[in-house]
Tab-separated table of N, CA and C and ligand atoms in Angstrom:
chain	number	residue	atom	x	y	z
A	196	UNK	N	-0.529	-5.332	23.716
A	196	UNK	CA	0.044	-4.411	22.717
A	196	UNK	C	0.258	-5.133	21.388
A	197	UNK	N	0.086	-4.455	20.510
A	197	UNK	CA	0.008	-5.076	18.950
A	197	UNK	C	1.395	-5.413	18.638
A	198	UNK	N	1.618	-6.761	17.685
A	198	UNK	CA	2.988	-6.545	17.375
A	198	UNK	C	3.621	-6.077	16.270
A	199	UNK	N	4.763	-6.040	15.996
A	199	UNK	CA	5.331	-4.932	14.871
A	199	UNK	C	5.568	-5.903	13.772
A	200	UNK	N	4.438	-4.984	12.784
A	200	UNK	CA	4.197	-6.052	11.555
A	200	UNK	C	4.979	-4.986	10.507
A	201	UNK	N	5.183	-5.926	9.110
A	201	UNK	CA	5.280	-4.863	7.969
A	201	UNK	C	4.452	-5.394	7.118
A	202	UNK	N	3.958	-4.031	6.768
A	202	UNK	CA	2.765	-4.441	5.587
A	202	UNK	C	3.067	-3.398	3.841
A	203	UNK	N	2.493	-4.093	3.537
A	203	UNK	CA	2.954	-4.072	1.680
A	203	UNK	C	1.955	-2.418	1.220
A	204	UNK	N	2.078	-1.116	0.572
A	204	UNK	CA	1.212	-0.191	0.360
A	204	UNK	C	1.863	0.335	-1.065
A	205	UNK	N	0.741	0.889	-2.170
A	205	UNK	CA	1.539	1.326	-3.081
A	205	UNK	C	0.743	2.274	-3.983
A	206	UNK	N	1.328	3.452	-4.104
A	206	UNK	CA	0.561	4.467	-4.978
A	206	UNK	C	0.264	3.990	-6.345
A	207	UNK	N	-1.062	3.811	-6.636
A	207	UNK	CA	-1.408	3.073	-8.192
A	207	UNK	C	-0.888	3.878	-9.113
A	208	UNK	N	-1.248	3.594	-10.010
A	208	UNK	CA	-0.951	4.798	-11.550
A	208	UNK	C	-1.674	5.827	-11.454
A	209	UNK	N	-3.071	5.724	-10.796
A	209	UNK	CA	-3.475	7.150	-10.811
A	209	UNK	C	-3.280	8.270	-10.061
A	210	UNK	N	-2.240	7.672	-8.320
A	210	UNK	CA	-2.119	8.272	-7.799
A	210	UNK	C	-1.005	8.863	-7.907
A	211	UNK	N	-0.281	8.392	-8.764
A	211	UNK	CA	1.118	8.822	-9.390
A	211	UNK	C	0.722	9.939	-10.289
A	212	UNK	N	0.073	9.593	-11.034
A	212	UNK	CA	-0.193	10.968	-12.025
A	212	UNK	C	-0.758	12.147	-11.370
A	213	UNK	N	-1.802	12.038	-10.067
A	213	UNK	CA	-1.890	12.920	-9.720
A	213	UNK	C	-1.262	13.823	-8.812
A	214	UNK	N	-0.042	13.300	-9.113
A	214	UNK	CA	1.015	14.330	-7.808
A	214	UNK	C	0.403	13.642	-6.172
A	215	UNK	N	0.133	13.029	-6.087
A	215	UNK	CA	-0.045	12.378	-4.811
A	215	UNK	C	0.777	11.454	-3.742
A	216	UNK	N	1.720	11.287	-4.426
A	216	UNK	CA	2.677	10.157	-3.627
A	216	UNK	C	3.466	10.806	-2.421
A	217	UNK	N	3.584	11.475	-2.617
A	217	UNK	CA	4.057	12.712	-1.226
A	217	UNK	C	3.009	12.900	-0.274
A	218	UNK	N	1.857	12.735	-0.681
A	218	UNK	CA	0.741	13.169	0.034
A	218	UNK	C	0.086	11.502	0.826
A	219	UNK	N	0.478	10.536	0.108
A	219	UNK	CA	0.623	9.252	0.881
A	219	UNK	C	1.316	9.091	1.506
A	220	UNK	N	2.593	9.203	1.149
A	220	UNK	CA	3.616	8.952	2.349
A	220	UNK	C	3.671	9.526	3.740
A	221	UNK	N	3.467	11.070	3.717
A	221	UNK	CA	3.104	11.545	4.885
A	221	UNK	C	2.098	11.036	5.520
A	222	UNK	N	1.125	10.745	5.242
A	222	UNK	CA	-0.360	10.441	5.439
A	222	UNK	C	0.635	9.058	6.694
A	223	UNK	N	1.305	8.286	6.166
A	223	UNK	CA	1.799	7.057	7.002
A	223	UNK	C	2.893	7.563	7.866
A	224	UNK	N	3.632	8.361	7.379
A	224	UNK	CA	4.705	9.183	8.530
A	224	UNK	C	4.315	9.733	9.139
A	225	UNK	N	3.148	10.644	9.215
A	225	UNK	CA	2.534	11.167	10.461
A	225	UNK	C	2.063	10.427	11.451
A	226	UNK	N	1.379	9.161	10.367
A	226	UNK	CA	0.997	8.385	11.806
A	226	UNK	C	1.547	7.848	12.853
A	227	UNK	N	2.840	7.494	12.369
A	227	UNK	CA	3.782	6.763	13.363
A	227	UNK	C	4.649	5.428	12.347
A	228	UNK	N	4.273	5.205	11.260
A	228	UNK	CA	4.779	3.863	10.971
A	228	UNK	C	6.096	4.410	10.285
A	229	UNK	N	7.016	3.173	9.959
A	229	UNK	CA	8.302	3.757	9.526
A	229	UNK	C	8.504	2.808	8.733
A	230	UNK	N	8.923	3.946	7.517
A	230	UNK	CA	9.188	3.396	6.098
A	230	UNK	C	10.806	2.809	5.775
A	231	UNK	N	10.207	1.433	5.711
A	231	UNK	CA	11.577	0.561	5.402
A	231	UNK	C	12.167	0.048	3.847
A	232	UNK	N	11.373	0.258	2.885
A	232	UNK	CA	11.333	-0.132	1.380
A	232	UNK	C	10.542	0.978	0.516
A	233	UNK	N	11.060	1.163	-0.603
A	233	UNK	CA	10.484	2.222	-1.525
A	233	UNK	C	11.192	2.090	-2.918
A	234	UNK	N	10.139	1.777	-3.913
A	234	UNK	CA	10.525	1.375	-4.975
A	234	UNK	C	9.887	2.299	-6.331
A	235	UNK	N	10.140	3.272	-6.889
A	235	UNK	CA	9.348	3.019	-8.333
A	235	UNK	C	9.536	1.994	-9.292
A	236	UNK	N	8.294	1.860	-10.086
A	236	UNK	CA	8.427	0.484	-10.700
A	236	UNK	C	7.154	0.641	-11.466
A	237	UNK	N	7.160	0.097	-13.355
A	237	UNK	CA	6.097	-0.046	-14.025
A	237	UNK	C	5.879	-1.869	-13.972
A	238	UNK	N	4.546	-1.900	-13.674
A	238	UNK	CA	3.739	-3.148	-13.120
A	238	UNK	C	3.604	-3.715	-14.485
A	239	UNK	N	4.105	-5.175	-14.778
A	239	UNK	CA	3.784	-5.982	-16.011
A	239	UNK	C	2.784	-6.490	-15.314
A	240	UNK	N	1.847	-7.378	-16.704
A	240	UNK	CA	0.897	-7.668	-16.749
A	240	UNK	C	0.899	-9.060	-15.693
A	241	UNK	N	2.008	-9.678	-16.209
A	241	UNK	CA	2.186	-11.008	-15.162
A	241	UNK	C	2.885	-10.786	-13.830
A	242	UNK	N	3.033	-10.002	-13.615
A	242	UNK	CA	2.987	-9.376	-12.105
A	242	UNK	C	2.176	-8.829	-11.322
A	243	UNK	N	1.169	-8.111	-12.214
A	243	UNK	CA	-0.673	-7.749	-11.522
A	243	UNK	C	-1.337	-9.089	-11.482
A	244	UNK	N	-1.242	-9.969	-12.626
A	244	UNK	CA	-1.676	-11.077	-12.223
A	244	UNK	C	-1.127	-11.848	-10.953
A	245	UNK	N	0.104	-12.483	-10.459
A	245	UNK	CA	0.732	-12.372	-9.606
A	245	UNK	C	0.187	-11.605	-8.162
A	246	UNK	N	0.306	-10.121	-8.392
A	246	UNK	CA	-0.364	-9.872	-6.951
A	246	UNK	C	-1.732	-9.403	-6.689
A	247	UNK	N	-2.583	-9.505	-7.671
A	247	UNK	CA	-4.155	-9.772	-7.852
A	247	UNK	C	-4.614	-10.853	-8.431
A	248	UNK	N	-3.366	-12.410	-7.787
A	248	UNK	CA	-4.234	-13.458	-7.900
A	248	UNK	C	-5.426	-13.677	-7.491
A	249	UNK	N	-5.786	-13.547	-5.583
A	249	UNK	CA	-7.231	-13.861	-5.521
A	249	UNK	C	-8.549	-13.092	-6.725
A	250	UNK	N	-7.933	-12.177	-7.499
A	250	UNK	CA	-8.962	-11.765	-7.965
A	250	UNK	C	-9.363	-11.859	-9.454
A	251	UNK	N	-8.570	-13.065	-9.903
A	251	UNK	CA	-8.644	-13.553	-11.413
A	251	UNK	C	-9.920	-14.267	-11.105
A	252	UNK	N	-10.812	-14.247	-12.824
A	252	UNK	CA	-11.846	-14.581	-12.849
A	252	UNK	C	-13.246	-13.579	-12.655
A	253	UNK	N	-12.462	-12.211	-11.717
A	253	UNK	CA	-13.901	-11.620	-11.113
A	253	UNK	C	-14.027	-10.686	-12.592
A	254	UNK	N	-15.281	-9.648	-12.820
A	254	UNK	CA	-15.434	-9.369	-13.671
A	254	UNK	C	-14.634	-8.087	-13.747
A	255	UNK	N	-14.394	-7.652	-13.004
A	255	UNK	CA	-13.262	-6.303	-13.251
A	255	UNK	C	-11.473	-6.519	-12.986
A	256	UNK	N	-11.281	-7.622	-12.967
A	256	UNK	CA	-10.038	-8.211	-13.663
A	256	UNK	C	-9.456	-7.568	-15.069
A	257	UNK	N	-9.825	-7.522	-15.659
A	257	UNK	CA	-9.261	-7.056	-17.061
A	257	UNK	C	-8.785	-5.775	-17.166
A	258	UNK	N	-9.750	-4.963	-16.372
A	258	UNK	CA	-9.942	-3.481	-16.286
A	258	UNK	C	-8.604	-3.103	-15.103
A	259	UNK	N	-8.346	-4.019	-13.714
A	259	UNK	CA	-7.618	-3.540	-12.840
A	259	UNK	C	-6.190	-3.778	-13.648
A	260	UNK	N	-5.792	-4.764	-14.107
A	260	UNK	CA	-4.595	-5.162	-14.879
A	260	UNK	C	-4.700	-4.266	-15.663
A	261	UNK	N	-5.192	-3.971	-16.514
A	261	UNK	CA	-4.982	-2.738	-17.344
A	261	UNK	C	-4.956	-1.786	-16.579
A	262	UNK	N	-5.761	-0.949	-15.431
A	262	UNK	CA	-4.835	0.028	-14.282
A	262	UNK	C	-3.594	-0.248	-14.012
A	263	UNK	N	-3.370	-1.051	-13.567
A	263	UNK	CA	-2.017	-1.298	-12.290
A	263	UNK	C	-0.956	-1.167	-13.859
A	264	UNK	N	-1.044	-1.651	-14.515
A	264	UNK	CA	-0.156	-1.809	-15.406
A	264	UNK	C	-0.331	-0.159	-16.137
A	265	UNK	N	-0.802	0.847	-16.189
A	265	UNK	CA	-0.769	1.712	-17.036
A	265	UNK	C	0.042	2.880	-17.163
A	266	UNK	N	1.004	2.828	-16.192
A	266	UNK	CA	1.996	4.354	-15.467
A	266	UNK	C	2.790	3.770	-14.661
A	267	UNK	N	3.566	4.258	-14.042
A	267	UNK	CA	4.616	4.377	-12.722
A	267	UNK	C	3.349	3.599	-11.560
A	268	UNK	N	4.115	3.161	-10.624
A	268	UNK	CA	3.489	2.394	-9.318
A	268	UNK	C	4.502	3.055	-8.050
A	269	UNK	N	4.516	3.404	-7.482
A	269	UNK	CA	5.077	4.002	-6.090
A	269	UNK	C	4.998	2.239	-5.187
A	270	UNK	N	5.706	1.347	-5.018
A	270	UNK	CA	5.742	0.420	-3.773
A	270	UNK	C	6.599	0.505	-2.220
A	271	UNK	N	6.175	0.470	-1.418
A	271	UNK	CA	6.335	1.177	-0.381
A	271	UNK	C	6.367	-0.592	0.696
A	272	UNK	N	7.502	-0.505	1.547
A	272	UNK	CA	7.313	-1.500	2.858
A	272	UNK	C	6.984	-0.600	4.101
A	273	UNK	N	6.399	-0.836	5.122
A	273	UNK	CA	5.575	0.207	6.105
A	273	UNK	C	6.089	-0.691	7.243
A	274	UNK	N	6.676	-0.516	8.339
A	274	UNK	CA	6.543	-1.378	9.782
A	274	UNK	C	6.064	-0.705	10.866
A	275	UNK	N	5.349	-1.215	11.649
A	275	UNK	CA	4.954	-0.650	12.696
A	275	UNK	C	4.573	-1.401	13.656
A	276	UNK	N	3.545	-0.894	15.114
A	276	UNK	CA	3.424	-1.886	16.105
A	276	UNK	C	1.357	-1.926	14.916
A	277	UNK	N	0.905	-3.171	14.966
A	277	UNK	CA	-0.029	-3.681	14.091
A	277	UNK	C	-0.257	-2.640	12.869
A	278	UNK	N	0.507	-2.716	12.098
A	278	UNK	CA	1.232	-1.899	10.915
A	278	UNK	C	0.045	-2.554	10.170
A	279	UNK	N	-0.616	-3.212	9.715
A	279	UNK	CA	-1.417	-3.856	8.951
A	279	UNK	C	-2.532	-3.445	8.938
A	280	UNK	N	-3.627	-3.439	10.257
A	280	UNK	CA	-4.358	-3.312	10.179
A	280	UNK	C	-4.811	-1.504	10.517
A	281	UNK	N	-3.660	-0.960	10.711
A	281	UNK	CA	-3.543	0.659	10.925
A	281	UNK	C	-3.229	1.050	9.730
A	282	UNK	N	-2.703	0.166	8.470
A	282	UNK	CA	-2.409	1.191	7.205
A	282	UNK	C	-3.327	0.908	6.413
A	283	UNK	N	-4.247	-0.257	6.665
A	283	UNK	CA	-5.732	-0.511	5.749
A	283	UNK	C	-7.006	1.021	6.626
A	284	UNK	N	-6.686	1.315	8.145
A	284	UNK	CA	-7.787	2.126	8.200
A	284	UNK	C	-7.128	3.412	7.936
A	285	UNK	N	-6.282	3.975	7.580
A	285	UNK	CA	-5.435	4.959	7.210
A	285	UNK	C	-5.960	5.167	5.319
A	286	UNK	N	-6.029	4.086	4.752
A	286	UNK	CA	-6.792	4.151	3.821
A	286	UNK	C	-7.863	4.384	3.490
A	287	UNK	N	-9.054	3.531	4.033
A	287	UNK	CA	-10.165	3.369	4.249
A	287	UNK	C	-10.869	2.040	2.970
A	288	UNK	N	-12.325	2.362	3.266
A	288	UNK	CA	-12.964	1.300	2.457
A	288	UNK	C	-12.639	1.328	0.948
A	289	UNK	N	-12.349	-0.044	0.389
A	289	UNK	CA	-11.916	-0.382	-1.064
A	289	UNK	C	-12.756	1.110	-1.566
A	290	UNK	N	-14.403	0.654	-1.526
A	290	UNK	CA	-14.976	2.221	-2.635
A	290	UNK	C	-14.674	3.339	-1.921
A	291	UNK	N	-14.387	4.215	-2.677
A	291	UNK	CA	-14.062	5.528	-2.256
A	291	UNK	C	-15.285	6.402	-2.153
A	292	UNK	N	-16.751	6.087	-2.475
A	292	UNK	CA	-17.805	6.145	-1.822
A	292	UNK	C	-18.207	6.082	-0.877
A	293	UNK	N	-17.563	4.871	-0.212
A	293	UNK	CA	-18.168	4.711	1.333
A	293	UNK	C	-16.610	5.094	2.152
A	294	UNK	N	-15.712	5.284	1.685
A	294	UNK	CA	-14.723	5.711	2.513
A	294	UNK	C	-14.947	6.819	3.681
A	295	UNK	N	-14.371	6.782	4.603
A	295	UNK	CA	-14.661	7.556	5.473
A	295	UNK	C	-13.886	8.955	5.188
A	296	UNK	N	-14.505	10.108	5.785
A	296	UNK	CA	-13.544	11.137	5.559
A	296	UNK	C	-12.190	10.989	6.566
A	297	UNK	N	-11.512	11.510	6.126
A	297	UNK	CA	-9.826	11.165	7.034
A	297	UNK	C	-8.960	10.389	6.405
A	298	UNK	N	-9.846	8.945	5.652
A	298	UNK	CA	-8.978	8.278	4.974
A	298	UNK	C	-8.344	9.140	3.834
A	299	UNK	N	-7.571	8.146	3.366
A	299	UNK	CA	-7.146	8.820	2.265
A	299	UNK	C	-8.170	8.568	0.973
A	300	UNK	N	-8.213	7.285	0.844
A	300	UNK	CA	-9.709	7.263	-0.274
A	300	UNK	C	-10.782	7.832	-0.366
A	301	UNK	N	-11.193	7.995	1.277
A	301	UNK	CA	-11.937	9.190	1.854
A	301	UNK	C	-11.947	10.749	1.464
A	302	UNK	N	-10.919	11.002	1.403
A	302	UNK	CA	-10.395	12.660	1.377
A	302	UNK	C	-9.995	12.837	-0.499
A	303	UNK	N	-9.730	11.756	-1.054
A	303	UNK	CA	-8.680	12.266	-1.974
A	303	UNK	C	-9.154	11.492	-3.869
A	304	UNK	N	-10.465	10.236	-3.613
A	304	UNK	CA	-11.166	9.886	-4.674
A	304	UNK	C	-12.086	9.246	-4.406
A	305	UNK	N	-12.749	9.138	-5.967
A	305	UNK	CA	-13.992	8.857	-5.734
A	305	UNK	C	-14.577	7.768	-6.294
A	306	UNK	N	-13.906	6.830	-7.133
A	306	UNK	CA	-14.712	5.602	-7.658
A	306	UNK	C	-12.991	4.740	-7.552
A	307	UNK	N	-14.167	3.608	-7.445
A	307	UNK	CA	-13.579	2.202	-6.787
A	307	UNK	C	-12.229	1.669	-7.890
A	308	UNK	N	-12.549	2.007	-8.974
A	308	UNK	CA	-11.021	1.707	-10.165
A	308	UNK	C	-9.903	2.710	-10.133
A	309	UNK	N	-10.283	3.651	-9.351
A	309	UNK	CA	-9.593	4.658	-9.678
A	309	UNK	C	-8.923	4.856	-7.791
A	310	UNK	N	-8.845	3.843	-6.738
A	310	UNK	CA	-8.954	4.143	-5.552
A	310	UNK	C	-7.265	4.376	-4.911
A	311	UNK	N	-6.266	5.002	-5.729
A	311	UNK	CA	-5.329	5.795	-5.323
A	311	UNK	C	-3.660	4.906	-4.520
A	312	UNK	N	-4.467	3.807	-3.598
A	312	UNK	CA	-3.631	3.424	-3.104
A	312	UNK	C	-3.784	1.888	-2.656
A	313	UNK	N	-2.927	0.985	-2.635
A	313	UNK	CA	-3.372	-0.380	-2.254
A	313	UNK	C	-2.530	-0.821	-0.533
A	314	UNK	N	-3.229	-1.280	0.348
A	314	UNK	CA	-2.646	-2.101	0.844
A	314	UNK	C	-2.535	-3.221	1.304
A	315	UNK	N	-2.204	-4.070	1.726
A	315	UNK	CA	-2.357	-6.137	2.676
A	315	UNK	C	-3.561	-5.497	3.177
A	316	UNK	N	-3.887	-7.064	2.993
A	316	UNK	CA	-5.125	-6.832	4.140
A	316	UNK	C	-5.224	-7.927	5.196
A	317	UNK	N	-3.680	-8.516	5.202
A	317	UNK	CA	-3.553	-9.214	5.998
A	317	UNK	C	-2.587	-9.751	6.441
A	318	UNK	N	-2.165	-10.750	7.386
A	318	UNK	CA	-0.705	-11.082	7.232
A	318	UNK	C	-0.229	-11.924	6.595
A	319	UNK	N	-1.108	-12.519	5.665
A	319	UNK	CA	-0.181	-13.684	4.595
A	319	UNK	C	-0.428	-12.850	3.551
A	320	UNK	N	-1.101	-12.120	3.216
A	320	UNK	CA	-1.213	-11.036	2.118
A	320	UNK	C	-0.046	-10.090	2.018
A	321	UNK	N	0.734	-9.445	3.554
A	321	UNK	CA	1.462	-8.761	3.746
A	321	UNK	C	2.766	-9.604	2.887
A	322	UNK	N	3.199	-10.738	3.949
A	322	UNK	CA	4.052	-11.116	3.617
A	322	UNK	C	4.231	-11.961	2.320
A	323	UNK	N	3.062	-11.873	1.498
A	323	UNK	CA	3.322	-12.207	-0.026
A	323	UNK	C	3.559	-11.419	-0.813
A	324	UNK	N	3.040	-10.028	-0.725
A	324	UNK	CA	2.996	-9.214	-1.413
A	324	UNK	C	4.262	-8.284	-1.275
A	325	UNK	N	4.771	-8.767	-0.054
A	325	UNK	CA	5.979	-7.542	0.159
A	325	UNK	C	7.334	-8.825	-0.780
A	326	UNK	N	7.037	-10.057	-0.656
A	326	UNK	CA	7.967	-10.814	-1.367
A	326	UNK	C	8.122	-10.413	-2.875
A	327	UNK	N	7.147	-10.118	-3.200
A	327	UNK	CA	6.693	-10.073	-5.077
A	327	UNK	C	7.793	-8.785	-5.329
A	328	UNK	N	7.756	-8.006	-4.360
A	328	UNK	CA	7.611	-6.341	-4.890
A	328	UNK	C	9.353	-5.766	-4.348
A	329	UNK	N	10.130	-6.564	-3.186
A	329	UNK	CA	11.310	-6.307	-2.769
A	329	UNK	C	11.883	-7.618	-2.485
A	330	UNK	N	13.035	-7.648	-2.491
A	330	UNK	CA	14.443	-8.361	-1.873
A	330	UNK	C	14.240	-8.481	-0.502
A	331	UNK	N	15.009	-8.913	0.224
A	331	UNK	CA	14.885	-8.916	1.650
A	331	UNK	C	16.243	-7.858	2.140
A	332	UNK	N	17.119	-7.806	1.009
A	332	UNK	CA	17.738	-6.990	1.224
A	332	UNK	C	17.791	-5.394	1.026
A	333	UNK	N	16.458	-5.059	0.180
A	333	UNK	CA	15.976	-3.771	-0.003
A	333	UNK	C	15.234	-3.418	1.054
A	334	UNK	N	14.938	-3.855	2.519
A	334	UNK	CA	14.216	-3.517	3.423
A	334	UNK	C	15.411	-3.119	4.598
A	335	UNK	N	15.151	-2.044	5.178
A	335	UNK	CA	16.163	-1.238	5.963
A	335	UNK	C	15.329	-1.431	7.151
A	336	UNK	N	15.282	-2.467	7.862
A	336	UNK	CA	14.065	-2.373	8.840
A	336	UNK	C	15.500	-2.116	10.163
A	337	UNK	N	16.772	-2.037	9.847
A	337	UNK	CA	17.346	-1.845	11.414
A	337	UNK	C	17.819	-0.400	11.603
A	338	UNK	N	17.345	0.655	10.497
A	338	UNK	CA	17.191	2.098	10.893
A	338	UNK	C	16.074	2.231	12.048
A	339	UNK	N	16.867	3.256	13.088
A	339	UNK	CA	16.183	3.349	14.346
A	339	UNK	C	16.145	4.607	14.100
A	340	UNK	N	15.216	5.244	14.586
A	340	UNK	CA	14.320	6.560	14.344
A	340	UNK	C	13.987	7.515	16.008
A	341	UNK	N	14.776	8.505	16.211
A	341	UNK	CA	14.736	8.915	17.164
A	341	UNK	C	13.396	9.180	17.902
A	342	UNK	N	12.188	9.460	16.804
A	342	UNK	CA	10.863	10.057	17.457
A	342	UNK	C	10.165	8.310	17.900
A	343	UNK	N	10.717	7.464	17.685
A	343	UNK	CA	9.952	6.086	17.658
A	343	UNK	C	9.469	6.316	19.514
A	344	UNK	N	10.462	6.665	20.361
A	344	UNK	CA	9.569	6.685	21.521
A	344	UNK	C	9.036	7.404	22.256
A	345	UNK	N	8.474	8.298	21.395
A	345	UNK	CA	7.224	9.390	20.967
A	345	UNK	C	6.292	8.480	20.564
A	346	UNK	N	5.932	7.561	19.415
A	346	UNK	CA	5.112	6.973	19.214
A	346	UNK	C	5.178	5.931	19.749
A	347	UNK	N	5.462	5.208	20.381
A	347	UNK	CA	5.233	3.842	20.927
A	347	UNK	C	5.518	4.043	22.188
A	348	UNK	N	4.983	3.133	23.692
A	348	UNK	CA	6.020	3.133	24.671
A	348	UNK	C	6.778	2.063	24.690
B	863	DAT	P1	-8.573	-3.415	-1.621
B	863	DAT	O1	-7.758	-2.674	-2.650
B	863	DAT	O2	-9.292	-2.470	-0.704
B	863	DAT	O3	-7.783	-4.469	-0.881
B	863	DAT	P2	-9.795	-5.604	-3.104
B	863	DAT	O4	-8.591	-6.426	-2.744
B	863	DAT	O5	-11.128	-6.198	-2.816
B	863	DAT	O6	-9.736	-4.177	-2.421
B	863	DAT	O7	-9.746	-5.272	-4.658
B	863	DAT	C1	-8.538	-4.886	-5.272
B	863	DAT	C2	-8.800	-3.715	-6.187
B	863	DAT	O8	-9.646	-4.147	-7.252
B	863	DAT	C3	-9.552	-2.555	-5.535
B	863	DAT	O9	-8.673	-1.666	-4.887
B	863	DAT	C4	-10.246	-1.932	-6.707
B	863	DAT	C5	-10.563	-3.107	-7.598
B	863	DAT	N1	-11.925	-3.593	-7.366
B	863	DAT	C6	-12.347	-4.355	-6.324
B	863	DAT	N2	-13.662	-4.609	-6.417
B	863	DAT	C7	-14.078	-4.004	-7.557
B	863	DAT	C8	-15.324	-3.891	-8.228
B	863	DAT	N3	-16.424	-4.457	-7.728
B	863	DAT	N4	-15.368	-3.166	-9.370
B	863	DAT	C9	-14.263	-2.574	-9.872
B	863	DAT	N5	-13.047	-2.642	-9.292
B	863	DAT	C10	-12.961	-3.346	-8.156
B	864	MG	MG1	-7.060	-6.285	-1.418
């Protein structure tokens, strides 16, 4: 059985503008995971840098920092039993081209700058990215949730 990870997810600027952040969140409450952190927050520039370090240098660097930074950001902490690798396929593939239908990138856009929602894609990713973005004391992870053993045994 998988163990109970928390992983880092967050409505970009575009998914904020499009009335969508309600429509993410459920998307993860239906599935089963339970939301422990939730933040609005406008993304400075040295903070996209910060949590799109691995991706300084590439050629659409300039362009994502100027996204992430352009509106409101929805940041979200998620826990679950392998919470990580269930809220990356809950998403689907980075392009929203090859996304599958069901995902949400899948169902809801269509080019890769514009792809709605971010999450870890891993567990040192998780736990860096959830450091950047909350306190340890903004995470409510000892709310117990009556339907939890409905979803898990
Ligand atoms: P993901 O968001 O699925 O983890 P990633 O970490 O590879 O994907 O890239 C971070 C974001 O950067 C991605 O959501 C959209 C943007 N991006 C990635 N590759 C790109 C490319 N080739 N052209 C334009 N934007 C890109
Ligand atoms: Mg990534």
């Amino acid at each position: 059985m998988a163990e109970v990870e928390r992983t880092f997810v967050a409505v970009k600027p575009d998914g904020v503008q499009r009335g969508l952040v309600g429509e993410v969140i459920s998307r993860f409450e239906a599935r089963g995971l339970k939301l422990i952190g939730l933040k609005m927050l406008q993304v400075t520039p040295s903070l996209a840098e910060k949590h799109y370090g691995e991706h300084i240098g590439k050629p659409f660097f300039a362009g994502l920092v100027k996204f992430i930074t352009s509106g409101p950001l929805v940041a979200m902490v998620w826990e679950g039993k392998g919470a990580i690798t269930l809220a990356r396929n809950v998403i689907g593939a980075t392009n929203p081209a090859n996304a599958a239908p069901g995902t949400i990138r899948g169902d809801l856009c269509v080019e890769i700058g514009r792809n709605v929602v971010h999450g870890s894609d891993g567990p040192e990713s998780a736990s860096r990215e959830i450091s950047i973005f909350f306190q340890d004391s903004e995470l409510l992870s000892c709310w117990s949730r009556n339907i939890d053993t409905w979803v898990s045994e």
